[in-house]
């Protein structure tokens, strides 16, 4: 059975004191939870502060982005090795906000995935469709294009080291949420797609998170679906009680 994975994406929120306080509350509330993998992903400027809080706990540390080059004249960027040096185990790549607002392409995301794997990080690879794409019946085509581009050149040995997060863009921060049936349909299609690219056995090993207005009130029903293996949580991860409520919904 795939172990559920709940990760909190704090996005561009909080200050240093707030990040430390939130991390402490999550660590305290998640103490003793062994059947769910847990991570928090603070803004990069607070990674070191949060690393000091989560170190030695069952809460892992993730970054929200990275650059694909190992080092060099890339002003403002952060490398995979730097993230590892700070204590990160995970990195979110290809989030819809970076695709939509910052112009990230599947090719660029693919380079980042490869660099993250080479450094020993677990990439959380995000895919998802816009509202107009869903309404036009293009969800499957959009997901296939993003998967094909983002996983280009990824070997069968590397695939199980990647977490995929399906995030319908129309459900991120909008209060709208895909129904459990809608989410499960895409997750199931994603797993079939991975089976076609690699094989069914490998596809069954890959964890696929759902993201998009996940809350304690809908988490258990979403996470009970057979192909939904956790959640990449945005707004609800900024309140420890809400985040812990979602973790509780993932326990089986």
PDB file of C-alpha atoms in Angstrom:
ATOM      1  CA  UNK A   1       0.000   0.000   0.000  1.00  0.00           C
ATOM      2  CA  UNK A   2       1.245   3.489  -0.851  1.00  0.00           C
ATOM      3  CA  UNK A   3       1.912   5.602   2.238  1.00  0.00           C
ATOM      4  CA  UNK A   4      -0.172   8.813   2.211  1.00  0.00           C
ATOM      5  CA  UNK A   5       1.855  12.021   1.884  1.00  0.00           C
ATOM      6  CA  UNK A   6       0.563  15.397   3.092  1.00  0.00           C
ATOM      7  CA  UNK A   7       2.704  18.427   2.216  1.00  0.00           C
ATOM      8  CA  UNK A   8       1.997  22.048   3.105  1.00  0.00           C
ATOM      9  CA  UNK A   9       2.881  24.686   0.524  1.00  0.00           C
ATOM     10  CA  UNK A  10       3.093  27.962   2.469  1.00  0.00           C
ATOM     11  CA  UNK A  11       3.660  29.939  -0.754  1.00  0.00           C
ATOM     12  CA  UNK A  12       4.670  33.612  -0.239  1.00  0.00           C
ATOM     13  CA  UNK A  13       3.222  33.964   3.250  1.00  0.00           C
ATOM     14  CA  UNK A  14       4.284  34.498   6.880  1.00  0.00           C
ATOM     15  CA  UNK A  15       7.322  36.154   8.413  1.00  0.00           C
ATOM     16  CA  UNK A  16      10.213  34.456  10.213  1.00  0.00           C
ATOM     17  CA  UNK A  17       8.501  34.375  13.602  1.00  0.00           C
ATOM     18  CA  UNK A  18       5.243  33.160  12.076  1.00  0.00           C
ATOM     19  CA  UNK A  19       7.013  30.418  10.124  1.00  0.00           C
ATOM     20  CA  UNK A  20       8.784  29.165  13.229  1.00  0.00           C
ATOM     21  CA  UNK A  21       5.583  29.250  15.285  1.00  0.00           C
ATOM     22  CA  UNK A  22       3.596  27.376  12.637  1.00  0.00           C
ATOM     23  CA  UNK A  23       6.319  24.749  12.257  1.00  0.00           C
ATOM     24  CA  UNK A  24       6.400  24.220  16.019  1.00  0.00           C
ATOM     25  CA  UNK A  25       2.630  23.734  16.150  1.00  0.00           C
ATOM     26  CA  UNK A  26       2.724  21.238  13.271  1.00  0.00           C
ATOM     27  CA  UNK A  27       5.592  19.266  14.832  1.00  0.00           C
ATOM     28  CA  UNK A  28       3.779  19.156  18.168  1.00  0.00           C
ATOM     29  CA  UNK A  29       0.439  18.152  16.664  1.00  0.00           C
ATOM     30  CA  UNK A  30       1.925  15.541  14.325  1.00  0.00           C
ATOM     31  CA  UNK A  31       4.048  13.866  16.994  1.00  0.00           C
ATOM     32  CA  UNK A  32       3.594  10.115  16.902  1.00  0.00           C
ATOM     33  CA  UNK A  33       1.930  10.029  13.464  1.00  0.00           C
ATOM     34  CA  UNK A  34       3.765   7.292  11.603  1.00  0.00           C
ATOM     35  CA  UNK A  35       1.297   6.167   8.981  1.00  0.00           C
ATOM     36  CA  UNK A  36       1.335   9.465   7.041  1.00  0.00           C
ATOM     37  CA  UNK A  37       4.373  11.157   5.518  1.00  0.00           C
ATOM     38  CA  UNK A  38       4.357  14.882   6.348  1.00  0.00           C
ATOM     39  CA  UNK A  39       6.268  17.876   5.016  1.00  0.00           C
ATOM     40  CA  UNK A  40       6.137  21.659   5.191  1.00  0.00           C
ATOM     41  CA  UNK A  41       7.419  23.913   2.409  1.00  0.00           C
ATOM     42  CA  UNK A  42       8.103  27.445   3.667  1.00  0.00           C
ATOM     43  CA  UNK A  43       9.399  30.381   1.622  1.00  0.00           C
ATOM     44  CA  UNK A  44      13.091  29.907   0.824  1.00  0.00           C
ATOM     45  CA  UNK A  45      14.219  32.708   3.139  1.00  0.00           C
ATOM     46  CA  UNK A  46      12.755  30.797   6.103  1.00  0.00           C
ATOM     47  CA  UNK A  47      13.967  27.322   5.182  1.00  0.00           C
ATOM     48  CA  UNK A  48      16.884  27.377   7.614  1.00  0.00           C
ATOM     49  CA  UNK A  49      14.744  28.657  10.492  1.00  0.00           C
ATOM     50  CA  UNK A  50      12.081  25.997   9.896  1.00  0.00           C
ATOM     51  CA  UNK A  51      14.753  23.318   9.428  1.00  0.00           C
ATOM     52  CA  UNK A  52      15.855  23.983  12.993  1.00  0.00           C
ATOM     53  CA  UNK A  53      12.309  23.330  14.218  1.00  0.00           C
ATOM     54  CA  UNK A  54      11.524  20.148  12.276  1.00  0.00           C
ATOM     55  CA  UNK A  55      14.944  18.523  12.646  1.00  0.00           C
ATOM     56  CA  UNK A  56      14.620  15.187  14.427  1.00  0.00           C
ATOM     57  CA  UNK A  57      10.820  15.134  14.077  1.00  0.00           C
ATOM     58  CA  UNK A  58       8.524  13.225  11.744  1.00  0.00           C
ATOM     59  CA  UNK A  59       7.891  16.408   9.734  1.00  0.00           C
ATOM     60  CA  UNK A  60      10.032  16.778   6.633  1.00  0.00           C
ATOM     61  CA  UNK A  61      11.229  19.971   4.962  1.00  0.00           C
ATOM     62  CA  UNK A  62      10.568  20.976   1.365  1.00  0.00           C
ATOM     63  CA  UNK A  63      11.310  23.955  -0.846  1.00  0.00           C
ATOM     64  CA  UNK A  64       8.877  25.616  -3.225  1.00  0.00           C
ATOM     65  CA  UNK A  65      11.228  25.811  -6.207  1.00  0.00           C
ATOM     66  CA  UNK A  66      14.837  25.504  -7.364  1.00  0.00           C
ATOM     67  CA  UNK A  67      16.994  26.091 -10.429  1.00  0.00           C
ATOM     68  CA  UNK A  68      18.312  23.285 -12.580  1.00  0.00           C
ATOM     69  CA  UNK A  69      21.959  24.389 -12.784  1.00  0.00           C
ATOM     70  CA  UNK A  70      24.371  23.226 -10.077  1.00  0.00           C
ATOM     71  CA  UNK A  71      25.959  26.666  -9.581  1.00  0.00           C
ATOM     72  CA  UNK A  72      27.068  29.753 -11.479  1.00  0.00           C
ATOM     73  CA  UNK A  73      25.992  33.235 -12.510  1.00  0.00           C
ATOM     74  CA  UNK A  74      22.247  32.822 -12.009  1.00  0.00           C
ATOM     75  CA  UNK A  75      21.310  35.772  -9.863  1.00  0.00           C
ATOM     76  CA  UNK A  76      18.460  35.134  -7.463  1.00  0.00           C
ATOM     77  CA  UNK A  77      18.315  31.382  -8.043  1.00  0.00           C
ATOM     78  CA  UNK A  78      18.826  28.491  -5.608  1.00  0.00           C
ATOM     79  CA  UNK A  79      20.378  25.139  -6.505  1.00  0.00           C
ATOM     80  CA  UNK A  80      19.393  21.650  -5.440  1.00  0.00           C
ATOM     81  CA  UNK A  81      22.652  21.268  -3.506  1.00  0.00           C
ATOM     82  CA  UNK A  82      21.859  24.435  -1.537  1.00  0.00           C
ATOM     83  CA  UNK A  83      18.471  23.011  -0.579  1.00  0.00           C
ATOM     84  CA  UNK A  84      20.060  19.750   0.551  1.00  0.00           C
ATOM     85  CA  UNK A  85      22.592  21.751   2.558  1.00  0.00           C
ATOM     86  CA  UNK A  86      19.702  23.439   4.381  1.00  0.00           C
ATOM     87  CA  UNK A  87      18.128  20.102   5.251  1.00  0.00           C
ATOM     88  CA  UNK A  88      15.472  19.835   2.536  1.00  0.00           C
ATOM     89  CA  UNK A  89      14.194  16.438   1.470  1.00  0.00           C
ATOM     90  CA  UNK A  90      11.564  17.626  -1.033  1.00  0.00           C
ATOM     91  CA  UNK A  91      11.079  20.328  -3.635  1.00  0.00           C
ATOM     92  CA  UNK A  92       7.857  21.421  -5.374  1.00  0.00           C
ATOM     93  CA  UNK A  93       8.376  21.723  -9.135  1.00  0.00           C
ATOM     94  CA  UNK A  94       6.085  22.925 -11.903  1.00  0.00           C
ATOM     95  CA  UNK A  95       3.432  24.429  -9.648  1.00  0.00           C
ATOM     96  CA  UNK A  96       0.650  25.985 -11.696  1.00  0.00           C
ATOM     97  CA  UNK A  97       1.464  29.436 -10.327  1.00  0.00           C
ATOM     98  CA  UNK A  98       4.972  29.157 -11.724  1.00  0.00           C
ATOM     99  CA  UNK A  99       3.695  27.800 -15.023  1.00  0.00           C
ATOM    100  CA  UNK A 100       0.942  30.430 -15.267  1.00  0.00           C
ATOM    101  CA  UNK A 101       2.574  33.577 -13.860  1.00  0.00           C
ATOM    102  CA  UNK A 102       6.294  32.954 -14.410  1.00  0.00           C
ATOM    103  CA  UNK A 103       6.191  31.180 -17.754  1.00  0.00           C
ATOM    104  CA  UNK A 104       7.770  27.895 -16.719  1.00  0.00           C
ATOM    105  CA  UNK A 105       7.651  25.303 -19.489  1.00  0.00           C
ATOM    106  CA  UNK A 106       7.571  21.521 -19.363  1.00  0.00           C
ATOM    107  CA  UNK A 107      11.130  21.505 -20.717  1.00  0.00           C
ATOM    108  CA  UNK A 108      12.407  23.714 -17.889  1.00  0.00           C
ATOM    109  CA  UNK A 109      10.514  21.696 -15.294  1.00  0.00           C
ATOM    110  CA  UNK A 110      12.006  18.511 -16.746  1.00  0.00           C
ATOM    111  CA  UNK A 111      15.517  19.899 -16.206  1.00  0.00           C
ATOM    112  CA  UNK A 112      14.619  20.760 -12.623  1.00  0.00           C
ATOM    113  CA  UNK A 113      13.219  17.278 -11.958  1.00  0.00           C
ATOM    114  CA  UNK A 114      16.444  15.694 -13.193  1.00  0.00           C
ATOM    115  CA  UNK A 115      18.591  18.069 -11.126  1.00  0.00           C
ATOM    116  CA  UNK A 116      16.514  17.421  -8.003  1.00  0.00           C
ATOM    117  CA  UNK A 117      16.824  13.658  -8.399  1.00  0.00           C
ATOM    118  CA  UNK A 118      20.572  13.910  -8.976  1.00  0.00           C
ATOM    119  CA  UNK A 119      20.911  15.790  -5.677  1.00  0.00           C
ATOM    120  CA  UNK A 120      18.835  13.248  -3.752  1.00  0.00           C
ATOM    121  CA  UNK A 121      15.724  15.410  -3.392  1.00  0.00           C
ATOM    122  CA  UNK A 122      12.198  14.080  -3.878  1.00  0.00           C
ATOM    123  CA  UNK A 123      10.479  16.198  -6.549  1.00  0.00           C
ATOM    124  CA  UNK A 124       6.794  16.951  -6.053  1.00  0.00           C
ATOM    125  CA  UNK A 125       5.861  17.400  -9.703  1.00  0.00           C
ATOM    126  CA  UNK A 126       2.686  19.418 -10.227  1.00  0.00           C
ATOM    127  CA  UNK A 127       0.328  19.029 -13.178  1.00  0.00           C
ATOM    128  CA  UNK A 128      -3.168  20.361 -13.782  1.00  0.00           C
ATOM    129  CA  UNK A 129      -5.559  22.043 -16.170  1.00  0.00           C
ATOM    130  CA  UNK A 130      -7.116  25.506 -16.370  1.00  0.00           C
ATOM    131  CA  UNK A 131     -10.868  25.997 -16.054  1.00  0.00           C
ATOM    132  CA  UNK A 132     -11.345  26.699 -19.768  1.00  0.00           C
ATOM    133  CA  UNK A 133      -9.374  23.550 -20.593  1.00  0.00           C
ATOM    134  CA  UNK A 134     -11.583  21.432 -18.334  1.00  0.00           C
ATOM    135  CA  UNK A 135     -14.745  22.963 -19.795  1.00  0.00           C
ATOM    136  CA  UNK A 136     -13.456  22.216 -23.293  1.00  0.00           C
ATOM    137  CA  UNK A 137     -12.871  18.563 -22.356  1.00  0.00           C
ATOM    138  CA  UNK A 138      -9.091  18.914 -22.678  1.00  0.00           C
ATOM    139  CA  UNK A 139      -8.083  17.722 -19.199  1.00  0.00           C
ATOM    140  CA  UNK A 140      -6.638  14.380 -20.338  1.00  0.00           C
ATOM    141  CA  UNK A 141      -4.667  15.972 -23.195  1.00  0.00           C
ATOM    142  CA  UNK A 142      -3.258  18.726 -20.958  1.00  0.00           C
ATOM    143  CA  UNK A 143      -2.169  16.230 -18.300  1.00  0.00           C
ATOM    144  CA  UNK A 144      -0.587  13.946 -20.885  1.00  0.00           C
ATOM    145  CA  UNK A 145       1.377  16.818 -22.421  1.00  0.00           C
ATOM    146  CA  UNK A 146       2.616  17.982 -19.023  1.00  0.00           C
ATOM    147  CA  UNK A 147       3.579  14.459 -17.945  1.00  0.00           C
ATOM    148  CA  UNK A 148       5.298  13.641 -21.239  1.00  0.00           C
ATOM    149  CA  UNK A 149       7.313  16.867 -21.157  1.00  0.00           C
ATOM    150  CA  UNK A 150       8.112  16.961 -17.448  1.00  0.00           C
ATOM    151  CA  UNK A 151       9.163  13.293 -17.275  1.00  0.00           C
ATOM    152  CA  UNK A 152      11.110  13.190 -20.558  1.00  0.00           C
ATOM    153  CA  UNK A 153      14.194  11.044 -20.070  1.00  0.00           C
ATOM    154  CA  UNK A 154      13.194   9.907 -16.585  1.00  0.00           C
ATOM    155  CA  UNK A 155      14.105   6.245 -16.184  1.00  0.00           C
ATOM    156  CA  UNK A 156      12.071   3.445 -14.657  1.00  0.00           C
ATOM    157  CA  UNK A 157      14.447   3.429 -11.675  1.00  0.00           C
ATOM    158  CA  UNK A 158      13.880   7.149 -11.114  1.00  0.00           C
ATOM    159  CA  UNK A 159      10.095   7.204 -11.434  1.00  0.00           C
ATOM    160  CA  UNK A 160       9.213   5.850  -7.945  1.00  0.00           C
ATOM    161  CA  UNK A 161      11.378   8.604  -6.427  1.00  0.00           C
ATOM    162  CA  UNK A 162       9.000  11.261  -7.809  1.00  0.00           C
ATOM    163  CA  UNK A 163       5.715  12.361  -6.228  1.00  0.00           C
ATOM    164  CA  UNK A 164       3.107  13.744  -8.631  1.00  0.00           C
ATOM    165  CA  UNK A 165       0.565  16.329  -7.504  1.00  0.00           C
ATOM    166  CA  UNK A 166      -2.587  16.800  -9.543  1.00  0.00           C
ATOM    167  CA  UNK A 167      -3.793  20.354  -9.008  1.00  0.00           C
ATOM    168  CA  UNK A 168      -6.722  21.555 -11.109  1.00  0.00           C
ATOM    169  CA  UNK A 169      -5.833  25.226 -11.477  1.00  0.00           C
ATOM    170  CA  UNK A 170      -9.478  26.269 -11.185  1.00  0.00           C
ATOM    171  CA  UNK A 171      -9.586  24.800  -7.658  1.00  0.00           C
ATOM    172  CA  UNK A 172      -6.454  26.433  -6.240  1.00  0.00           C
ATOM    173  CA  UNK A 173      -7.259  29.128  -3.707  1.00  0.00           C
ATOM    174  CA  UNK A 174     -10.753  29.578  -5.148  1.00  0.00           C
ATOM    175  CA  UNK A 175     -12.716  27.641  -2.579  1.00  0.00           C
ATOM    176  CA  UNK A 176     -13.855  25.358  -5.397  1.00  0.00           C
ATOM    177  CA  UNK A 177     -12.797  21.767  -5.151  1.00  0.00           C
ATOM    178  CA  UNK A 178     -13.016  18.879  -7.548  1.00  0.00           C
ATOM    179  CA  UNK A 179     -15.510  16.316  -6.339  1.00  0.00           C
ATOM    180  CA  UNK A 180     -13.936  13.076  -5.098  1.00  0.00           C
ATOM    181  CA  UNK A 181     -15.212  11.434  -8.287  1.00  0.00           C
ATOM    182  CA  UNK A 182     -13.674  14.134 -10.534  1.00  0.00           C
ATOM    183  CA  UNK A 183     -10.353  13.982  -8.703  1.00  0.00           C
ATOM    184  CA  UNK A 184     -10.244  10.175  -8.713  1.00  0.00           C
ATOM    185  CA  UNK A 185     -10.956  10.071 -12.459  1.00  0.00           C
ATOM    186  CA  UNK A 186      -7.898  12.215 -13.214  1.00  0.00           C
ATOM    187  CA  UNK A 187      -5.715  10.366 -10.704  1.00  0.00           C
ATOM    188  CA  UNK A 188      -6.747   7.049 -12.228  1.00  0.00           C
ATOM    189  CA  UNK A 189      -6.020   8.346 -15.732  1.00  0.00           C
ATOM    190  CA  UNK A 190      -2.641   9.621 -14.524  1.00  0.00           C
ATOM    191  CA  UNK A 191      -1.747   6.211 -13.162  1.00  0.00           C
ATOM    192  CA  UNK A 192      -2.819   4.557 -16.448  1.00  0.00           C
ATOM    193  CA  UNK A 193      -0.679   7.072 -18.333  1.00  0.00           C
ATOM    194  CA  UNK A 194       2.335   6.197 -16.162  1.00  0.00           C
ATOM    195  CA  UNK A 195       1.612   2.523 -16.815  1.00  0.00           C
ATOM    196  CA  UNK A 196       1.693   3.166 -20.557  1.00  0.00           C
ATOM    197  CA  UNK A 197       4.955   5.101 -20.303  1.00  0.00           C
ATOM    198  CA  UNK A 198       6.649   2.601 -18.011  1.00  0.00           C
ATOM    199  CA  UNK A 199       4.662  -0.387 -16.713  1.00  0.00           C
ATOM    200  CA  UNK A 200       1.703  -1.041 -14.436  1.00  0.00           C
ATOM    201  CA  UNK A 201       3.835  -2.253 -11.540  1.00  0.00           C
ATOM    202  CA  UNK A 202       5.825   0.987 -11.478  1.00  0.00           C
ATOM    203  CA  UNK A 203       2.690   3.065 -11.894  1.00  0.00           C
ATOM    204  CA  UNK A 204       1.242   1.446  -8.782  1.00  0.00           C
ATOM    205  CA  UNK A 205       4.276   2.562  -6.775  1.00  0.00           C
ATOM    206  CA  UNK A 206       4.016   6.265  -7.614  1.00  0.00           C
ATOM    207  CA  UNK A 207       2.183   8.462  -5.134  1.00  0.00           C
ATOM    208  CA  UNK A 208      -0.197  10.996  -6.638  1.00  0.00           C
ATOM    209  CA  UNK A 209      -1.335  13.835  -4.384  1.00  0.00           C
ATOM    210  CA  UNK A 210      -4.391  16.004  -4.899  1.00  0.00           C
ATOM    211  CA  UNK A 211      -4.211  19.761  -4.458  1.00  0.00           C
ATOM    212  CA  UNK A 212      -6.874  22.426  -4.705  1.00  0.00           C
ATOM    213  CA  UNK A 213      -8.808  23.864  -1.745  1.00  0.00           C
ATOM    214  CA  UNK A 214      -8.282  20.756   0.409  1.00  0.00           C
ATOM    215  CA  UNK A 215      -9.681  21.300   3.909  1.00  0.00           C
ATOM    216  CA  UNK A 216     -10.282  19.179   7.011  1.00  0.00           C
ATOM    217  CA  UNK A 217     -13.953  18.980   6.015  1.00  0.00           C
ATOM    218  CA  UNK A 218     -13.309  17.352   2.620  1.00  0.00           C
ATOM    219  CA  UNK A 219      -9.944  15.667   3.165  1.00  0.00           C
ATOM    220  CA  UNK A 220     -11.127  12.269   4.379  1.00  0.00           C
ATOM    221  CA  UNK A 221     -13.516  11.748   1.458  1.00  0.00           C
ATOM    222  CA  UNK A 222     -10.936  12.846  -1.115  1.00  0.00           C
ATOM    223  CA  UNK A 223      -8.152  10.792   0.436  1.00  0.00           C
ATOM    224  CA  UNK A 224     -10.329   7.687   0.629  1.00  0.00           C
ATOM    225  CA  UNK A 225     -10.269   7.429  -3.176  1.00  0.00           C
ATOM    226  CA  UNK A 226      -8.109   4.504  -4.344  1.00  0.00           C
ATOM    227  CA  UNK A 227      -5.722   6.529  -6.510  1.00  0.00           C
ATOM    228  CA  UNK A 228      -5.386   9.646  -4.305  1.00  0.00           C
ATOM    229  CA  UNK A 229      -2.312   9.209  -2.116  1.00  0.00           C
ATOM    230  CA  UNK A 230      -2.230  12.458  -0.183  1.00  0.00           C
ATOM    231  CA  UNK A 231      -2.537  16.185  -0.644  1.00  0.00           C
ATOM    232  CA  UNK A 232      -0.452  19.201  -1.533  1.00  0.00           C
ATOM    233  CA  UNK A 233      -2.120  21.768   0.695  1.00  0.00           C
ATOM    234  CA  UNK A 234      -2.041  25.533   0.138  1.00  0.00           C
ATOM    235  CA  UNK A 235      -4.111  27.911   2.236  1.00  0.00           C
ATOM    236  CA  UNK A 236      -5.142  25.337   4.833  1.00  0.00           C
ATOM    237  CA  UNK A 237      -1.484  24.597   5.599  1.00  0.00           C
ATOM    238  CA  UNK A 238      -1.082  28.097   7.077  1.00  0.00           C
ATOM    239  CA  UNK A 239      -3.183  27.128  10.112  1.00  0.00           C
ATOM    240  CA  UNK A 240      -1.802  24.265  12.140  1.00  0.00           C
ATOM    241  CA  UNK A 241      -5.230  22.978  13.208  1.00  0.00           C
ATOM    242  CA  UNK A 242      -6.452  22.849   9.604  1.00  0.00           C
ATOM    243  CA  UNK A 243      -3.278  21.161   8.365  1.00  0.00           C
ATOM    244  CA  UNK A 244      -3.367  18.632  11.189  1.00  0.00           C
ATOM    245  CA  UNK A 245      -7.045  18.001  10.399  1.00  0.00           C
ATOM    246  CA  UNK A 246      -6.103  17.088   6.834  1.00  0.00           C
ATOM    247  CA  UNK A 247      -3.357  14.778   8.121  1.00  0.00           C
ATOM    248  CA  UNK A 248      -5.981  13.109  10.305  1.00  0.00           C
ATOM    249  CA  UNK A 249      -8.143  12.621   7.226  1.00  0.00           C
ATOM    250  CA  UNK A 250      -5.306  10.723   5.546  1.00  0.00           C
ATOM    251  CA  UNK A 251      -4.905   8.171   8.321  1.00  0.00           C
ATOM    252  CA  UNK A 252      -6.223   4.726   7.454  1.00  0.00           C
TER     253      UNK A 252
END
